[in-house]
Amino acid sequence: NAGVTQTPKFRVLKTGQSMTLLCAQDMNHEYMYWYRQDPGMGLRLIHYSVGEGTTAKGEVPDGYNVSRLKKQNFLLGLESAAPSQTSVYFCASSYSNFVAGPFGQGTRLTVV
Amino acid sequence: LAKTTQPISMDSYEGQEVNITCSHNNIATNDYITWYQQFPSQGPRFIIQGYKTKVTNEVASLFIPADRKSSTLSLPRVSLSDTAVYYCLVSNQGGKLIFGQGTELSVKP
């Protein structure tokens, strides 16, 4: 049972490049979340999903897109990366809409 | 969505009881209160959740007064390994889970 797996773990992008972060869960959870965490700050919700085929905006959705075509996967896309998107990205899934978790191990993204 | 306010940081010593209070003045009737723990370079981990009064599990207790405008996470007899950031969340059925700034707890020998 792998839980929540994020791919990749590390990535360096040049400004303007695009990439997709993958979050995969094997617990049949309905709810999935993408957060970003900057140094010394709390987690900020980017987008979330309450079920397959659904997505919704969080606190800081600008510059990101998401898709939930399959229940087990939640993809986070950066169409044109900017240095301000340098951050650690955490994905989470949940069986309940009242609690987030487990979380993945994080993706450390640097945009230069 | 209810906004939460916590102290930025707290210091404690090994063996002491630590109480971290979170303020959520505009909590709604159907909101739950959840606390998480985060270690460096890891995602947050669920600690405890409650709706009212007191909830206790093997690692912590959660105290919620009758008006539910605040909550207190109590960690009994902390150790060095409890050094972490603790987050309070207020959540409802909408699924939009917003973390606050968190409280950085430092436990000293």
PDB file of C-alpha atoms in Angstrom:
ATOM      1  CA  ASN A   1       0.000   0.000   0.000  1.00  0.00           C
ATOM      2  CA  ALA A   2       1.884   3.053  -1.263  1.00  0.00           C
ATOM      3  CA  GLY A   3      -0.540   5.714   0.011  1.00  0.00           C
ATOM      4  CA  VAL A   4       0.062   9.003  -1.798  1.00  0.00           C
ATOM      5  CA  THR A   5       2.919   9.185  -4.288  1.00  0.00           C
ATOM      6  CA  GLN A   6       4.155  12.373  -5.916  1.00  0.00           C
ATOM      7  CA  THR A   7       6.201  12.444  -9.113  1.00  0.00           C
ATOM      8  CA  PRO A   8       8.805  13.895  -9.513  1.00  0.00           C
ATOM      9  CA  LYS A   9      10.463  14.566  -6.147  1.00  0.00           C
ATOM     10  CA  PHE A  10      12.732  17.316  -7.467  1.00  0.00           C
ATOM     11  CA  ARG A  11      12.733  19.448 -10.610  1.00  0.00           C
ATOM     12  CA  VAL A  12      14.489  22.509 -11.933  1.00  0.00           C
ATOM     13  CA  LEU A  13      12.692  24.463 -14.648  1.00  0.00           C
ATOM     14  CA  LYS A  14      13.632  27.461 -16.714  1.00  0.00           C
ATOM     15  CA  THR A  15      11.260  30.403 -16.780  1.00  0.00           C
ATOM     16  CA  GLY A  16       8.581  29.824 -19.376  1.00  0.00           C
ATOM     17  CA  GLN A  17       8.849  26.048 -19.432  1.00  0.00           C
ATOM     18  CA  SER A  18       5.887  23.852 -18.671  1.00  0.00           C
ATOM     19  CA  MET A  19       5.572  20.748 -16.555  1.00  0.00           C
ATOM     20  CA  THR A  20       3.062  18.458 -14.890  1.00  0.00           C
ATOM     21  CA  LEU A  21       3.226  17.138 -11.347  1.00  0.00           C
ATOM     22  CA  LEU A  22       1.507  13.829 -10.735  1.00  0.00           C
ATOM     23  CA  CYS A  23      -0.196  12.797  -7.521  1.00  0.00           C
ATOM     24  CA  ALA A  24      -1.323   9.183  -7.307  1.00  0.00           C
ATOM     25  CA  GLN A  25      -3.256   7.511  -4.491  1.00  0.00           C
ATOM     26  CA  ASP A  26      -4.241   3.883  -4.092  1.00  0.00           C
ATOM     27  CA  MET A  27      -6.799   4.250  -1.290  1.00  0.00           C
ATOM     28  CA  ASN A  28      -9.865   4.938  -3.435  1.00  0.00           C
ATOM     29  CA  HIS A  29     -10.201   8.375  -1.843  1.00  0.00           C
ATOM     30  CA  GLU A  30     -12.688  10.817  -3.318  1.00  0.00           C
ATOM     31  CA  TYR A  31     -10.931  14.003  -2.247  1.00  0.00           C
ATOM     32  CA  MET A  32      -7.542  15.208  -3.466  1.00  0.00           C
ATOM     33  CA  TYR A  33      -5.624  18.432  -2.855  1.00  0.00           C
ATOM     34  CA  TRP A  34      -2.620  20.357  -4.127  1.00  0.00           C
ATOM     35  CA  TYR A  35      -0.808  22.740  -1.764  1.00  0.00           C
ATOM     36  CA  ARG A  36       2.317  24.807  -2.049  1.00  0.00           C
ATOM     37  CA  GLN A  37       4.600  25.700   0.835  1.00  0.00           C
ATOM     38  CA  ASP A  38       7.161  28.484   0.748  1.00  0.00           C
ATOM     39  CA  PRO A  39       9.995  28.870   3.283  1.00  0.00           C
ATOM     40  CA  GLY A  40       8.734  29.828   6.722  1.00  0.00           C
ATOM     41  CA  MET A  41       5.136  29.806   5.609  1.00  0.00           C
ATOM     42  CA  GLY A  42       2.147  27.573   5.995  1.00  0.00           C
ATOM     43  CA  LEU A  43       0.534  25.542   3.255  1.00  0.00           C
ATOM     44  CA  ARG A  44      -1.584  27.340   0.703  1.00  0.00           C
ATOM     45  CA  LEU A  45      -4.289  25.503  -1.207  1.00  0.00           C
ATOM     46  CA  ILE A  46      -3.871  25.696  -4.994  1.00  0.00           C
ATOM     47  CA  HIS A  47      -6.673  23.467  -6.303  1.00  0.00           C
ATOM     48  CA  TYR A  48      -8.686  20.588  -4.995  1.00  0.00           C
ATOM     49  CA  SER A  49     -11.043  17.888  -6.238  1.00  0.00           C
ATOM     50  CA  VAL A  50     -14.080  16.352  -4.564  1.00  0.00           C
ATOM     51  CA  GLY A  51     -14.335  13.453  -6.985  1.00  0.00           C
ATOM     52  CA  GLU A  52     -13.337  12.066 -10.365  1.00  0.00           C
ATOM     53  CA  GLY A  53     -13.887  14.608 -13.104  1.00  0.00           C
ATOM     54  CA  THR A  54     -14.217  17.559 -10.699  1.00  0.00           C
ATOM     55  CA  THR A  55     -11.805  20.341  -9.789  1.00  0.00           C
ATOM     56  CA  ALA A  56     -12.126  23.566  -7.835  1.00  0.00           C
ATOM     57  CA  LYS A  57      -9.953  26.589  -7.102  1.00  0.00           C
ATOM     58  CA  GLY A  58      -8.214  27.083  -3.810  1.00  0.00           C
ATOM     59  CA  GLU A  59      -6.486  30.138  -2.365  1.00  0.00           C
ATOM     60  CA  VAL A  60      -3.748  30.581  -4.985  1.00  0.00           C
ATOM     61  CA  PRO A  61      -4.906  29.014  -8.281  1.00  0.00           C
ATOM     62  CA  ASP A  62      -3.392  31.531 -10.731  1.00  0.00           C
ATOM     63  CA  GLY A  63      -0.705  30.072 -12.972  1.00  0.00           C
ATOM     64  CA  TYR A  64      -1.789  26.481 -12.327  1.00  0.00           C
ATOM     65  CA  ASN A  65      -4.221  24.073 -13.926  1.00  0.00           C
ATOM     66  CA  VAL A  66      -5.385  20.696 -12.693  1.00  0.00           C
ATOM     67  CA  SER A  67      -7.159  17.630 -13.959  1.00  0.00           C
ATOM     68  CA  ARG A  68      -8.753  14.598 -12.306  1.00  0.00           C
ATOM     69  CA  LEU A  69      -9.577  12.312 -15.213  1.00  0.00           C
ATOM     70  CA  LYS A  70      -9.043   9.194 -13.107  1.00  0.00           C
ATOM     71  CA  LYS A  71     -10.042   8.874  -9.474  1.00  0.00           C
ATOM     72  CA  GLN A  72      -6.584   7.809  -8.373  1.00  0.00           C
ATOM     73  CA  ASN A  73      -4.660  10.624 -10.089  1.00  0.00           C
ATOM     74  CA  PHE A  74      -4.634  14.387  -9.600  1.00  0.00           C
ATOM     75  CA  LEU A  75      -2.391  16.318 -11.985  1.00  0.00           C
ATOM     76  CA  LEU A  76      -1.047  19.818 -11.395  1.00  0.00           C
ATOM     77  CA  GLY A  77       0.170  21.699 -14.460  1.00  0.00           C
ATOM     78  CA  LEU A  78       2.314  24.768 -14.846  1.00  0.00           C
ATOM     79  CA  GLU A  79       1.870  26.109 -18.370  1.00  0.00           C
ATOM     80  CA  SER A  80       4.566  28.789 -18.233  1.00  0.00           C
ATOM     81  CA  ALA A  81       6.687  28.524 -15.108  1.00  0.00           C
ATOM     82  CA  ALA A  82       7.742  31.672 -13.250  1.00  0.00           C
ATOM     83  CA  PRO A  83      10.335  32.134 -10.474  1.00  0.00           C
ATOM     84  CA  SER A  84       7.458  32.945  -8.088  1.00  0.00           C
ATOM     85  CA  GLN A  85       6.344  29.319  -8.464  1.00  0.00           C
ATOM     86  CA  THR A  86       9.538  28.067  -6.829  1.00  0.00           C
ATOM     87  CA  SER A  87       8.165  26.137  -3.887  1.00  0.00           C
ATOM     88  CA  VAL A  88       7.576  22.746  -2.323  1.00  0.00           C
ATOM     89  CA  TYR A  89       4.359  21.210  -3.587  1.00  0.00           C
ATOM     90  CA  PHE A  90       2.383  18.766  -1.475  1.00  0.00           C
ATOM     91  CA  CYS A  91      -0.461  16.596  -2.594  1.00  0.00           C
ATOM     92  CA  ALA A  92      -2.979  14.986  -0.253  1.00  0.00           C
ATOM     93  CA  SER A  93      -5.935  12.685  -0.567  1.00  0.00           C
ATOM     94  CA  SER A  94      -8.776  12.035   1.835  1.00  0.00           C
ATOM     95  CA  TYR A  95     -11.767   9.794   2.474  1.00  0.00           C
ATOM     96  CA  SER A  96     -13.558  12.763   4.047  1.00  0.00           C
ATOM     97  CA  ASN A  97     -14.233  16.373   3.128  1.00  0.00           C
ATOM     98  CA  PHE A  98     -13.389  17.384   6.703  1.00  0.00           C
ATOM     99  CA  VAL A  99      -9.783  16.267   6.829  1.00  0.00           C
ATOM    100  CA  ALA A 100      -6.800  16.235   4.467  1.00  0.00           C
ATOM    101  CA  GLY A 101      -4.360  13.366   4.479  1.00  0.00           C
ATOM    102  CA  PRO A 102      -2.340  11.392   4.040  1.00  0.00           C
ATOM    103  CA  PHE A 103       0.045  13.728   2.280  1.00  0.00           C
ATOM    104  CA  GLY A 104       2.658  12.855  -0.281  1.00  0.00           C
ATOM    105  CA  GLN A 105       6.356  13.349   0.317  1.00  0.00           C
ATOM    106  CA  GLY A 106       6.459  16.623  -1.586  1.00  0.00           C
ATOM    107  CA  THR A 107       7.936  17.912  -4.843  1.00  0.00           C
ATOM    108  CA  ARG A 108      10.661  20.523  -4.603  1.00  0.00           C
ATOM    109  CA  LEU A 109      10.398  22.764  -7.677  1.00  0.00           C
ATOM    110  CA  THR A 110      12.893  25.480  -8.568  1.00  0.00           C
ATOM    111  CA  VAL A 111      12.226  27.876 -11.417  1.00  0.00           C
ATOM    112  CA  VAL A 112      15.291  29.783 -12.611  1.00  0.00           C
TER     113      VAL A 112
ATOM    114  CA  LEU B   1     -14.610  29.919   5.514  1.00  0.00           C
ATOM    115  CA  ALA B   2     -13.513  30.511   9.095  1.00  0.00           C
ATOM    116  CA  LYS B   3     -10.143  32.205   9.500  1.00  0.00           C
ATOM    117  CA  THR B   4      -7.820  30.808  12.181  1.00  0.00           C
ATOM    118  CA  THR B   5      -5.273  32.618  14.320  1.00  0.00           C
ATOM    119  CA  GLN B   6      -2.483  30.875  16.230  1.00  0.00           C
ATOM    120  CA  PRO B   7       0.691  32.021  17.989  1.00  0.00           C
ATOM    121  CA  ILE B   8       3.621  32.065  15.576  1.00  0.00           C
ATOM    122  CA  SER B   9       5.943  30.189  17.922  1.00  0.00           C
ATOM    123  CA  MET B  10       6.165  28.582  21.347  1.00  0.00           C
ATOM    124  CA  ASP B  11       9.008  27.189  23.439  1.00  0.00           C
ATOM    125  CA  SER B  12       8.800  24.351  25.925  1.00  0.00           C
ATOM    126  CA  TYR B  13      11.001  21.883  27.800  1.00  0.00           C
ATOM    127  CA  GLU B  14      10.962  18.136  27.739  1.00  0.00           C
ATOM    128  CA  GLY B  15       8.381  16.608  30.057  1.00  0.00           C
ATOM    129  CA  GLN B  16       6.137  19.669  30.158  1.00  0.00           C
ATOM    130  CA  GLU B  17       2.540  19.850  28.976  1.00  0.00           C
ATOM    131  CA  VAL B  18       2.095  22.166  26.005  1.00  0.00           C
ATOM    132  CA  ASN B  19      -1.167  23.917  25.157  1.00  0.00           C
ATOM    133  CA  ILE B  20      -1.558  25.627  21.777  1.00  0.00           C
ATOM    134  CA  THR B  21      -4.668  27.739  21.314  1.00  0.00           C
ATOM    135  CA  CYS B  22      -6.295  28.560  18.002  1.00  0.00           C
ATOM    136  CA  SER B  23      -8.852  31.311  17.544  1.00  0.00           C
ATOM    137  CA  HIS B  24     -11.651  30.858  14.984  1.00  0.00           C
ATOM    138  CA  ASN B  25     -14.224  33.527  15.790  1.00  0.00           C
ATOM    139  CA  ASN B  26     -16.408  33.045  12.710  1.00  0.00           C
ATOM    140  CA  ILE B  27     -16.696  29.270  12.878  1.00  0.00           C
ATOM    141  CA  ALA B  28     -19.927  27.963  11.351  1.00  0.00           C
ATOM    142  CA  THR B  29     -22.362  25.465  12.807  1.00  0.00           C
ATOM    143  CA  ASN B  30     -21.250  22.587  10.580  1.00  0.00           C
ATOM    144  CA  ASP B  31     -17.479  23.230  10.846  1.00  0.00           C
ATOM    145  CA  TYR B  32     -15.079  20.754  12.421  1.00  0.00           C
ATOM    146  CA  ILE B  33     -11.734  21.605  14.018  1.00  0.00           C
ATOM    147  CA  THR B  34      -8.681  19.594  13.037  1.00  0.00           C
ATOM    148  CA  TRP B  35      -5.058  19.802  14.138  1.00  0.00           C
ATOM    149  CA  TYR B  36      -2.029  18.704  12.146  1.00  0.00           C
ATOM    150  CA  GLN B  37       1.683  18.273  12.856  1.00  0.00           C
ATOM    151  CA  GLN B  38       4.402  18.953  10.286  1.00  0.00           C
ATOM    152  CA  PHE B  39       8.085  18.067  10.480  1.00  0.00           C
ATOM    153  CA  PRO B  40      10.635  19.708   8.150  1.00  0.00           C
ATOM    154  CA  SER B  41      10.581  18.354   4.604  1.00  0.00           C
ATOM    155  CA  GLN B  42       7.458  16.286   5.264  1.00  0.00           C
ATOM    156  CA  GLY B  43       3.778  16.753   4.603  1.00  0.00           C
ATOM    157  CA  PRO B  44       1.438  17.486   7.524  1.00  0.00           C
ATOM    158  CA  ARG B  45       0.143  14.614   9.604  1.00  0.00           C
ATOM    159  CA  PHE B  46      -3.334  14.413  11.180  1.00  0.00           C
ATOM    160  CA  ILE B  47      -3.280  14.607  14.995  1.00  0.00           C
ATOM    161  CA  ILE B  48      -6.826  15.047  16.230  1.00  0.00           C
ATOM    162  CA  GLN B  49     -10.254  16.316  15.222  1.00  0.00           C
ATOM    163  CA  GLY B  50     -13.261  17.491  17.170  1.00  0.00           C
ATOM    164  CA  TYR B  51     -16.570  19.318  17.004  1.00  0.00           C
ATOM    165  CA  LYS B  52     -17.243  20.298  20.624  1.00  0.00           C
ATOM    166  CA  THR B  53     -16.181  19.645  24.230  1.00  0.00           C
ATOM    167  CA  LYS B  54     -13.170  17.376  24.618  1.00  0.00           C
ATOM    168  CA  VAL B  55     -11.574  14.751  22.432  1.00  0.00           C
ATOM    169  CA  THR B  56      -8.613  12.617  23.464  1.00  0.00           C
ATOM    170  CA  ASN B  57      -6.490  10.116  21.609  1.00  0.00           C
ATOM    171  CA  GLU B  58      -3.162   8.444  22.252  1.00  0.00           C
ATOM    172  CA  VAL B  59      -1.077  11.514  21.384  1.00  0.00           C
ATOM    173  CA  ALA B  60      -3.120  14.610  22.268  1.00  0.00           C
ATOM    174  CA  SER B  61      -6.275  16.151  23.658  1.00  0.00           C
ATOM    175  CA  LEU B  62      -8.439  18.782  22.026  1.00  0.00           C
ATOM    176  CA  PHE B  63     -10.509  21.158  24.134  1.00  0.00           C
ATOM    177  CA  ILE B  64     -13.334  23.134  22.521  1.00  0.00           C
ATOM    178  CA  PRO B  65     -15.426  25.533  24.630  1.00  0.00           C
ATOM    179  CA  ALA B  66     -19.169  25.792  24.247  1.00  0.00           C
ATOM    180  CA  ASP B  67     -19.054  28.817  21.924  1.00  0.00           C
ATOM    181  CA  ARG B  68     -16.508  26.991  19.683  1.00  0.00           C
ATOM    182  CA  LYS B  69     -14.720  30.252  18.891  1.00  0.00           C
ATOM    183  CA  SER B  70     -11.399  28.780  19.936  1.00  0.00           C
ATOM    184  CA  SER B  71      -9.785  25.412  20.493  1.00  0.00           C
ATOM    185  CA  THR B  72      -6.750  24.210  22.425  1.00  0.00           C
ATOM    186  CA  LEU B  73      -4.449  21.391  21.464  1.00  0.00           C
ATOM    187  CA  SER B  74      -2.834  19.824  24.514  1.00  0.00           C
ATOM    188  CA  LEU B  75       0.321  17.735  24.203  1.00  0.00           C
ATOM    189  CA  PRO B  76       1.145  15.903  27.432  1.00  0.00           C
ATOM    190  CA  ARG B  77       4.784  15.533  28.489  1.00  0.00           C
ATOM    191  CA  VAL B  78       6.433  16.671  25.263  1.00  0.00           C
ATOM    192  CA  SER B  79       9.744  15.288  24.077  1.00  0.00           C
ATOM    193  CA  LEU B  80      12.358  16.630  21.655  1.00  0.00           C
ATOM    194  CA  SER B  81      10.639  14.714  18.857  1.00  0.00           C
ATOM    195  CA  ASP B  82       7.521  16.879  19.281  1.00  0.00           C
ATOM    196  CA  THR B  83       9.442  19.849  17.860  1.00  0.00           C
ATOM    197  CA  ALA B  84       7.374  20.669  14.772  1.00  0.00           C
ATOM    198  CA  VAL B  85       4.866  23.091  13.299  1.00  0.00           C
ATOM    199  CA  TYR B  86       1.267  22.623  14.437  1.00  0.00           C
ATOM    200  CA  TYR B  87      -1.669  23.757  12.327  1.00  0.00           C
ATOM    201  CA  CYS B  88      -5.286  24.307  13.267  1.00  0.00           C
ATOM    202  CA  LEU B  89      -7.902  23.946  10.518  1.00  0.00           C
ATOM    203  CA  VAL B  90     -11.579  24.682  10.471  1.00  0.00           C
ATOM    204  CA  SER B  91     -13.354  22.661   7.814  1.00  0.00           C
ATOM    205  CA  ASN B  92     -16.865  22.059   6.553  1.00  0.00           C
ATOM    206  CA  GLN B  93     -18.551  19.849   4.025  1.00  0.00           C
ATOM    207  CA  GLY B  94     -17.321  21.947   1.120  1.00  0.00           C
ATOM    208  CA  GLY B  95     -13.938  20.223   1.123  1.00  0.00           C
ATOM    209  CA  LYS B  96     -11.945  23.446   0.778  1.00  0.00           C
ATOM    210  CA  LEU B  97      -9.293  22.913   3.459  1.00  0.00           C
ATOM    211  CA  ILE B  98      -7.314  26.067   4.244  1.00  0.00           C
ATOM    212  CA  PHE B  99      -4.243  25.887   6.488  1.00  0.00           C
ATOM    213  CA  GLY B 100      -3.218  28.892   8.564  1.00  0.00           C
ATOM    214  CA  GLN B 101       0.292  30.029   9.426  1.00  0.00           C
ATOM    215  CA  GLY B 102       0.781  27.386  12.094  1.00  0.00           C
ATOM    216  CA  THR B 103       2.616  27.436  15.430  1.00  0.00           C
ATOM    217  CA  GLU B 104       6.280  26.478  15.498  1.00  0.00           C
ATOM    218  CA  LEU B 105       6.856  24.521  18.703  1.00  0.00           C
ATOM    219  CA  SER B 106      10.414  24.167  19.928  1.00  0.00           C
ATOM    220  CA  VAL B 107      11.051  21.625  22.685  1.00  0.00           C
ATOM    221  CA  LYS B 108      14.322  22.033  24.550  1.00  0.00           C
ATOM    222  CA  PRO B 109      16.173  19.520  26.728  1.00  0.00           C
TER     223      PRO B 109
END
